[in-house]
Amino acid sequence: MMMKKNFPFAALLLSASPYLLAQAQDAAQTAAAQPAATTAAADATPDDIQKVVIVSTGSRGAQRTLVDTPVPIDIIGARELSKTGQATLDKALQFRVPSFNTVQTPVNDATSLLDPYEIRNMGPSRVLILINGKRKNSSALIYTQTSPGRGESGADISAIPPDAIKRIEVLRDGASAQYGSDAIAGVVNIILKDNAEGGSITARGGITHESDGKMGGLSLNQGLALGDRGFVNYTVDVSKINLSNRPGKVDAKGEAGDFGADLATQVQPFLTAHPDAGNINGSPATRAVKAEVNTRYDLSDTTSLYGNAAYINKKVNSFANYRTPYWRPTDYGLLHPAGSPYVGYVPTFVGTLDDYNATGGTKFMLGDWNADVSLTYGGNKQNYEVSNSVNRGMQDDYLAGKIKTPSPTRFDAGGVEFYHWVLNGDISKQLTKDVNFYAGTELRHENYETIAGDFASYYGSGADSYAGNSPQNSFPSSRSNYGAYAGATWDISPAFLVDATGRYEKYTDFGSAFVWKTSTRYKINEQFTLRGSASTGFRAPSLAQIYTQKAQYSFVAGGAIQVSGLVNNVSDAAAALQVPKLKAEKSNNITLGLGFKPDNNTSITLDYYNIKVKDRIVLSTEIKPTGVATNPLDVQLNKYGIVSASFFVNALTSRTEGIDYVASRKNIPLADGKLTLNLSGNYSLKNERDGAVNNPALIAAAGQSVLNPTTEALMFTSRPKFKTIIGADWDYKQLNLSLNNTVFGPTHFRNAGMDENLEVAFKTKTVTDFAVNYNLTPSMTLSFNVNNMFNVTPSWHFNALNSKGQAILDSKAIDPTYQLTPAQIQSNLVTFNGRYSMVTYDGSQFSQLGRTFAASLNYRF
């Protein structure tokens, strides 16, 4: 079998067969992933492995070893992912890549299906996800809550079963010229396992320190040979995670003031029995079934067929805020048993997600040219169900005799779906010993549809907690685009490399774009390397940003929950408000880096980045009437019956600037074992709006803006100012111990309704994770993780932005309505009277769940 070749022999044969290249990469990665006792048995040193593992991300030209790339790339192997003890891929990357951030939002509903993630604090829309180098479909979900990622969407990387992954390549640089739209902040390329024999079965379990959030999972991965010319590698993964709940203690005076309820007779008796007001928030219950297959077959030494496919079905059960009896005085007898006292109700939200993708292609020689032609199909469909709730307006109308149908208690709220077709054609040729030319084209067709809910879900103000999609707001949309690129890499000398690419894209709905990139690497000597890149990029407005239109429930400080409208960008209402048609975001990226490798066991890299994004798309704040009937804004809002409206708009220019650093020292002798020390981090020097907000004239004339402090903080300061990962990894015979400290820097929020002279600041915190891996036998490994072993949780405080803010914090005056000090009132505003006391309503920089335990047993065959 070809996978039996050792590394040196395989390296000699790389030019003979692309299949041998894949097998050599797999052998190198497998050896790198084994404990020291196993690695020692393989006839390859760590330096050999580094030279063999080829990086396929960041250039369309000839692939290069990691040490030769002119752009910063992180390589995370399968073993490193599994050692995090995290249940999903996005959470594993959170604790392995400093510039990658994600966290579960405190307010769930549809957002619970996919947590927002981003690279370099630039939002999920500006990260491109690839699977084996091919574009993965986006999620159909667009975030509309006041949480990080608001107004954006990204691909669902949590849909990839971790045991299907061979390694992940994270490009920390703009790459629109190579890959097209979305690759402004970086690219995550997920490389699937391709071994042609053997496999593993992994059983997983876990629990939180509060004895909730119980997790169980089972995964099977196996490689099968197709003769001696190919392979099929498949993975099946099933998992279930129970609810974790971290509610706060609710303030009675705040409740009485907000809801106009009597403190003594209504609020206090209920909160005495239910101190948390029955609220449920934390991490929702999730069930998932995932499957992935990867295959390749060599028809000859120069022609091969390849393909991969994945499918996930995920069901998430979350809860809305509990409707207390003084908030909702009745459920009309529909939810509580007859004869029992009414104590309120908690609506449930069940989201079902299907995510799928498949790629088929062929690589072949076209004369002296290397050619690759592929077709990708992928999609994401979500359906929403609300239960244990009431359409209050519908029931009122039924009781008044206006309609004949009473409100149900279960609602089909509709859903959303996105899918795309992508046809790629790529060619490359080594024109000379030093010059490699490459070119290619991409045809992409995208479809997005909002799916209508049942009549009861959207009648009037809709189901209490989540209004369904109405037919008038539910329709399909589509577009196509064509892209072509060309470039070349030139090894001017053994020390000096230049890579340049240009790309043209044409969209059917908004126009065209031309972008370029040039990158370079210069080896000063064997120890020092300089690298840098300059590029332009673009991000097309997503179909969801153009066409989404619906009613949205939101928390408003001091007023509980209210309904507002989101009008789509091409609607008559948007035109009446003088909202321009969306156009593509355009970026300018600069990266400068220094690498230092004094010996084979030590490496240090330092990279500076500067990213300017023009015409950045945001989901606006709510635009409301001024109260003057003759004001042109009021006239247009009244014409369309809009109480308040938000919309997507090219609102601003942003500037993001920072530093990434990585240092590693391996093979340090310690007690007859080998120790590896790692330090990596990201520090944001600047992440802010650059210049004035681009307000539509009608809105600006009314003294309003599409961007408020809440939205601006979510965009720029809701992710850590810095993040550092300090780790130690020790291999001793059959034992591996790993200790990682992740330092989450401060974050700042300007929560909705909060006084404009204050901000919420989350403190810098360090989360410590400990992992033990022990080889019980050569084919069986037992792992145990204690994540967040010191039970660190987010904590916040108010910062005064000026003297007025400080006066609020210092004041001891008692408000006559709330019987609270100004600072206490502000605290209730951002936590919904204490329901979200740990993370506030807008979220924090890391999880509120605290210490968790995980264990797994892996059997290899």
CSV table of C-alpha atoms in Angstrom, one decimal, residues 282-548:
chain,number,residue,atom,x,y,z
A,282,GLY,CA,-26.7,29.7,29.6
A,283,SER,CA,-26.1,27.0,27.0
A,284,PRO,CA,-29.1,25.3,25.3
A,285,ALA,CA,-29.7,21.6,24.9
A,286,THR,CA,-28.3,20.4,21.5
A,287,ARG,CA,-28.5,17.2,19.6
A,288,ALA,CA,-26.4,16.7,16.5
A,289,VAL,CA,-25.8,14.0,13.9
A,290,LYS,CA,-22.8,14.6,11.6
A,291,ALA,CA,-21.4,12.7,8.7
A,292,GLU,CA,-18.4,13.4,6.4
A,293,VAL,CA,-16.7,11.5,3.6
A,294,ASN,CA,-13.5,12.3,1.7
A,295,THR,CA,-12.3,10.3,-1.3
A,296,ARG,CA,-9.7,10.3,-4.0
A,297,TYR,CA,-8.9,7.9,-6.8
A,298,ASP,CA,-5.9,8.0,-9.3
A,299,LEU,CA,-7.0,7.0,-12.8
A,300,SER,CA,-3.3,7.3,-13.8
A,301,ASP,CA,-0.1,9.0,-12.6
A,302,THR,CA,-1.4,12.3,-14.0
A,303,THR,CA,-5.2,12.1,-13.5
A,304,SER,CA,-7.2,11.7,-10.4
A,305,LEU,CA,-10.8,12.0,-9.2
A,306,TYR,CA,-11.7,13.4,-5.8
A,307,GLY,CA,-14.6,14.4,-3.8
A,308,ASN,CA,-16.0,15.1,-0.3
A,309,ALA,CA,-19.4,15.5,1.2
A,310,ALA,CA,-20.8,16.4,4.6
A,311,TYR,CA,-24.2,16.5,6.3
A,312,ILE,CA,-25.3,17.6,9.7
A,313,ASN,CA,-28.7,17.6,11.4
A,314,LYS,CA,-28.8,19.7,14.5
A,315,LYS,CA,-31.6,20.4,16.9
A,316,VAL,CA,-31.3,23.1,19.6
A,317,ASN,CA,-33.8,23.7,22.4
A,318,SER,CA,-33.6,27.1,24.0
A,319,PHE,CA,-35.9,29.4,26.1
A,320,ALA,CA,-37.2,32.9,25.9
A,321,ASN,CA,-37.4,35.1,29.0
A,322,TYR,CA,-39.9,33.8,31.5
A,323,ARG,CA,-43.2,35.6,31.4
A,324,THR,CA,-43.9,36.3,35.0
A,325,PRO,CA,-47.5,36.7,36.1
A,326,TYR,CA,-47.1,40.4,36.7
A,327,TRP,CA,-45.6,40.7,33.2
A,328,ARG,CA,-48.2,38.6,31.4
A,329,PRO,CA,-51.2,38.6,33.8
A,330,THR,CA,-52.8,35.7,32.0
A,331,ASP,CA,-52.1,32.8,29.6
A,332,TYR,CA,-55.9,32.7,28.9
A,333,GLY,CA,-56.0,29.3,30.5
A,334,LEU,CA,-54.1,27.8,27.5
A,335,LEU,CA,-50.8,26.8,29.2
A,336,HIS,CA,-51.4,26.0,32.9
A,337,PRO,CA,-53.6,23.1,34.0
A,338,ALA,CA,-57.2,24.0,35.0
A,339,GLY,CA,-57.6,24.5,38.7
A,340,SER,CA,-53.9,25.2,39.3
A,341,PRO,CA,-52.6,28.7,40.1
A,342,TYR,CA,-51.3,30.7,37.3
A,343,VAL,CA,-47.5,31.4,37.7
A,344,GLY,CA,-46.6,32.6,34.2
A,345,TYR,CA,-45.0,30.7,31.4
A,346,VAL,CA,-41.7,30.3,29.6
A,347,PRO,CA,-41.8,30.0,25.8
A,348,THR,CA,-39.5,27.5,24.2
A,349,PHE,CA,-37.6,28.0,20.9
A,350,VAL,CA,-36.7,24.8,19.0
A,351,GLY,CA,-34.4,25.4,16.0
A,352,THR,CA,-33.6,22.6,13.5
A,353,LEU,CA,-30.7,23.0,11.2
A,354,ASP,CA,-29.6,21.0,8.2
A,355,ASP,CA,-26.2,21.9,6.7
A,356,TYR,CA,-24.8,20.0,3.8
A,357,ASN,CA,-22.0,20.3,1.2
A,358,ALA,CA,-20.5,18.2,-1.5
A,359,THR,CA,-17.6,18.6,-3.9
A,360,GLY,CA,-16.6,16.5,-6.8
A,361,GLY,CA,-13.6,17.2,-9.1
A,362,THR,CA,-10.7,16.0,-11.1
A,363,LYS,CA,-7.0,16.9,-11.3
A,364,PHE,CA,-5.2,16.2,-14.5
A,365,MET,CA,-2.4,17.3,-16.8
A,366,LEU,CA,-3.4,19.5,-19.7
A,367,GLY,CA,-0.2,19.3,-21.7
A,368,ASP,CA,2.4,20.8,-19.4
A,369,TRP,CA,-0.3,22.4,-17.2
A,370,ASN,CA,-1.7,21.2,-13.9
A,371,ALA,CA,-5.4,21.5,-14.1
A,372,ASP,CA,-8.2,21.2,-11.4
A,373,VAL,CA,-11.9,21.3,-12.2
A,374,SER,CA,-14.5,20.9,-9.5
A,375,LEU,CA,-18.2,21.5,-8.8
A,376,THR,CA,-19.5,22.2,-5.2
A,377,TYR,CA,-23.0,22.2,-3.9
A,378,GLY,CA,-23.8,23.3,-0.4
A,379,GLY,CA,-26.6,24.7,1.7
A,380,ASN,CA,-28.0,25.5,5.1
A,381,LYS,CA,-31.6,25.3,6.1
A,382,GLN,CA,-33.1,26.3,9.4
A,383,ASN,CA,-36.7,25.8,10.7
A,384,TYR,CA,-38.0,27.5,13.9
A,385,GLU,CA,-40.7,26.3,16.3
A,386,VAL,CA,-42.1,28.2,19.3
A,387,SER,CA,-44.0,26.2,21.9
A,388,ASN,CA,-45.5,26.9,25.3
A,389,SER,CA,-46.5,30.3,24.2
A,390,VAL,CA,-49.6,32.3,23.1
A,391,ASN,CA,-50.3,34.8,20.3
A,392,ARG,CA,-51.9,37.3,22.7
A,393,GLY,CA,-53.4,39.5,20.1
A,394,MET,CA,-54.9,36.6,18.3
A,395,GLN,CA,-56.4,35.2,21.5
A,396,ASP,CA,-57.8,38.7,22.4
A,397,ASP,CA,-59.4,39.0,19.0
A,398,TYR,CA,-60.9,35.5,19.3
A,399,LEU,CA,-62.4,36.3,22.7
A,400,ALA,CA,-63.8,39.5,21.3
A,401,GLY,CA,-65.4,37.6,18.4
A,402,LYS,CA,-63.3,39.2,15.7
A,403,ILE,CA,-61.9,35.9,14.5
A,404,LYS,CA,-63.1,32.3,14.8
A,405,THR,CA,-59.8,30.6,15.6
A,406,PRO,CA,-58.2,30.8,19.0
A,407,SER,CA,-54.4,31.0,19.5
A,408,PRO,CA,-52.6,27.7,19.5
A,409,THR,CA,-49.7,27.1,22.0
A,410,ARG,CA,-47.3,25.8,19.4
A,411,PHE,CA,-46.2,27.7,16.3
A,412,ASP,CA,-44.3,26.9,13.2
A,413,ALA,CA,-42.4,30.2,12.9
A,414,GLY,CA,-41.0,29.4,9.4
A,415,GLY,CA,-37.3,29.5,8.7
A,416,VAL,CA,-34.5,30.4,6.3
A,417,GLU,CA,-32.5,28.6,3.6
A,418,PHE,CA,-29.4,29.3,1.7
A,419,TYR,CA,-27.7,27.2,-0.9
A,420,HIS,CA,-25.1,27.7,-3.7
A,421,TRP,CA,-23.5,26.0,-6.7
A,422,VAL,CA,-19.8,26.7,-7.3
A,423,LEU,CA,-17.9,25.7,-10.4
A,424,ASN,CA,-14.1,26.1,-10.2
A,425,GLY,CA,-11.4,25.7,-12.9
A,426,ASP,CA,-7.8,26.2,-12.0
A,427,ILE,CA,-4.5,25.8,-13.9
A,428,SER,CA,-0.9,26.2,-13.0
A,429,LYS,CA,2.5,25.6,-14.7
A,430,GLN,CA,6.1,25.9,-13.7
A,431,LEU,CA,7.2,28.2,-16.5
A,432,THR,CA,10.8,28.2,-15.4
A,433,LYS,CA,12.7,26.8,-12.5
A,434,ASP,CA,11.9,30.0,-10.6
A,435,VAL,CA,8.5,31.1,-11.9
A,436,ASN,CA,5.2,29.4,-11.4
A,437,PHE,CA,2.1,30.8,-13.2
A,438,TYR,CA,-1.5,30.1,-12.1
A,439,ALA,CA,-4.9,31.2,-13.2
A,440,GLY,CA,-8.5,30.2,-12.7
A,441,THR,CA,-12.2,31.0,-12.8
A,442,GLU,CA,-15.2,30.6,-10.6
A,443,LEU,CA,-18.9,30.6,-11.4
A,444,ARG,CA,-21.2,30.8,-8.4
A,445,HIS,CA,-25.0,30.8,-8.1
A,446,GLU,CA,-26.6,31.6,-4.8
A,447,ASN,CA,-30.1,31.2,-3.5
A,448,TYR,CA,-31.7,32.5,-0.3
A,449,GLU,CA,-35.2,32.1,0.9
A,450,THR,CA,-37.2,33.2,3.9
A,451,ILE,CA,-39.8,30.5,4.7
A,452,ALA,CA,-43.2,31.6,5.9
A,453,GLY,CA,-44.5,30.4,9.3
A,454,ASP,CA,-48.1,29.3,10.0
A,455,PHE,CA,-50.8,31.9,10.2
A,456,ALA,CA,-50.9,32.0,14.0
A,457,SER,CA,-47.2,32.6,14.3
A,458,TYR,CA,-47.3,36.0,12.6
A,459,TYR,CA,-50.9,37.2,13.1
A,460,GLY,CA,-50.9,40.6,14.7
A,461,SER,CA,-47.7,40.9,16.8
A,462,GLY,CA,-47.1,37.2,16.4
A,463,ALA,CA,-46.3,34.4,18.9
A,464,ASP,CA,-45.2,35.8,22.2
A,465,SER,CA,-41.3,35.7,22.2
A,466,TYR,CA,-40.7,35.1,18.5
A,467,ALA,CA,-42.9,36.2,15.7
A,468,GLY,CA,-43.0,34.0,12.7
A,469,ASN,CA,-42.2,35.0,9.1
A,470,SER,CA,-45.3,36.3,7.3
A,471,PRO,CA,-45.9,35.4,3.6
A,472,GLN,CA,-45.4,39.0,2.5
A,473,ASN,CA,-41.9,38.9,4.0
A,474,SER,CA,-41.1,35.4,2.7
A,475,PHE,CA,-39.8,34.9,-0.8
A,476,PRO,CA,-36.9,33.4,-2.6
A,477,SER,CA,-34.0,35.4,-4.1
A,478,SER,CA,-31.0,34.5,-6.1
A,479,ARG,CA,-27.9,35.9,-7.9
A,480,SER,CA,-24.9,34.7,-9.9
A,481,ASN,CA,-21.4,35.8,-10.1
A,482,TYR,CA,-18.4,35.2,-12.3
A,483,GLY,CA,-14.8,35.5,-11.2
A,484,ALA,CA,-11.4,35.1,-12.8
A,485,TYR,CA,-7.9,35.4,-11.4
A,486,ALA,CA,-4.3,35.1,-12.5
A,487,GLY,CA,-1.0,35.4,-10.8
A,488,ALA,CA,2.6,34.1,-10.5
A,489,THR,CA,5.1,33.2,-7.9
A,490,TRP,CA,8.7,34.1,-8.6
A,491,ASP,CA,11.7,32.8,-6.6
A,492,ILE,CA,14.0,35.7,-7.6
A,493,SER,CA,16.7,34.0,-5.5
A,494,PRO,CA,16.7,31.2,-3.0
A,495,ALA,CA,16.1,33.9,-0.4
A,496,PHE,CA,13.7,36.2,-2.1
A,497,LEU,CA,10.1,35.2,-3.1
A,498,VAL,CA,7.4,37.3,-4.7
A,499,ASP,CA,3.8,36.2,-5.2
A,500,ALA,CA,1.3,38.5,-7.1
A,501,THR,CA,-2.4,37.9,-8.0
A,502,GLY,CA,-5.2,39.8,-9.6
A,503,ARG,CA,-8.9,39.0,-9.6
A,504,TYR,CA,-12.0,40.3,-11.4
A,505,GLU,CA,-15.5,39.5,-10.1
A,506,LYS,CA,-18.9,40.3,-11.7
A,507,TYR,CA,-22.2,40.0,-9.8
A,508,THR,CA,-25.6,40.1,-11.3
A,509,ASP,CA,-27.1,42.3,-8.6
A,510,PHE,CA,-24.6,45.0,-7.6
A,511,GLY,CA,-21.8,45.3,-10.1
A,512,SER,CA,-18.1,44.2,-10.3
A,513,ALA,CA,-14.9,44.4,-8.5
A,514,PHE,CA,-11.2,44.1,-9.3
A,515,VAL,CA,-8.8,43.3,-6.4
A,516,TRP,CA,-5.1,42.4,-6.2
A,517,LYS,CA,-2.5,41.1,-3.8
A,518,THR,CA,1.2,40.9,-3.7
A,519,SER,CA,3.2,39.1,-1.0
A,520,THR,CA,6.9,38.5,-0.5
A,521,ARG,CA,9.3,36.7,1.7
A,522,TYR,CA,13.0,37.4,2.2
A,523,LYS,CA,15.4,35.1,4.1
A,524,ILE,CA,18.0,37.3,5.6
A,525,ASN,CA,19.9,34.2,6.7
A,526,GLU,CA,19.1,30.8,8.1
A,527,GLN,CA,17.7,32.3,11.2
A,528,PHE,CA,15.8,35.4,10.2
A,529,THR,CA,13.0,35.8,7.6
A,530,LEU,CA,11.1,38.9,6.6
A,531,ARG,CA,7.6,38.7,5.0
A,532,GLY,CA,4.9,41.0,4.0
A,533,SER,CA,1.8,41.5,1.8
A,534,ALA,CA,-0.3,44.3,0.5
A,535,SER,CA,-3.7,43.7,-1.0
A,536,THR,CA,-7.2,45.0,-1.8
A,537,GLY,CA,-10.3,43.0,-1.1
A,538,PHE,CA,-14.0,43.0,-1.2
A,539,ARG,CA,-17.1,41.5,0.4
A,540,ALA,CA,-20.3,41.3,-1.5
A,541,PRO,CA,-23.5,42.0,0.5
A,542,SER,CA,-25.1,38.7,1.3
A,543,LEU,CA,-28.5,37.9,-0.1
A,544,ALA,CA,-29.7,37.8,3.5
A,545,GLN,CA,-28.5,41.4,4.1
A,546,ILE,CA,-30.3,42.5,0.9
A,547,TYR,CA,-33.6,40.7,1.3
A,548,THR,CA,-34.3,39.9,4.9
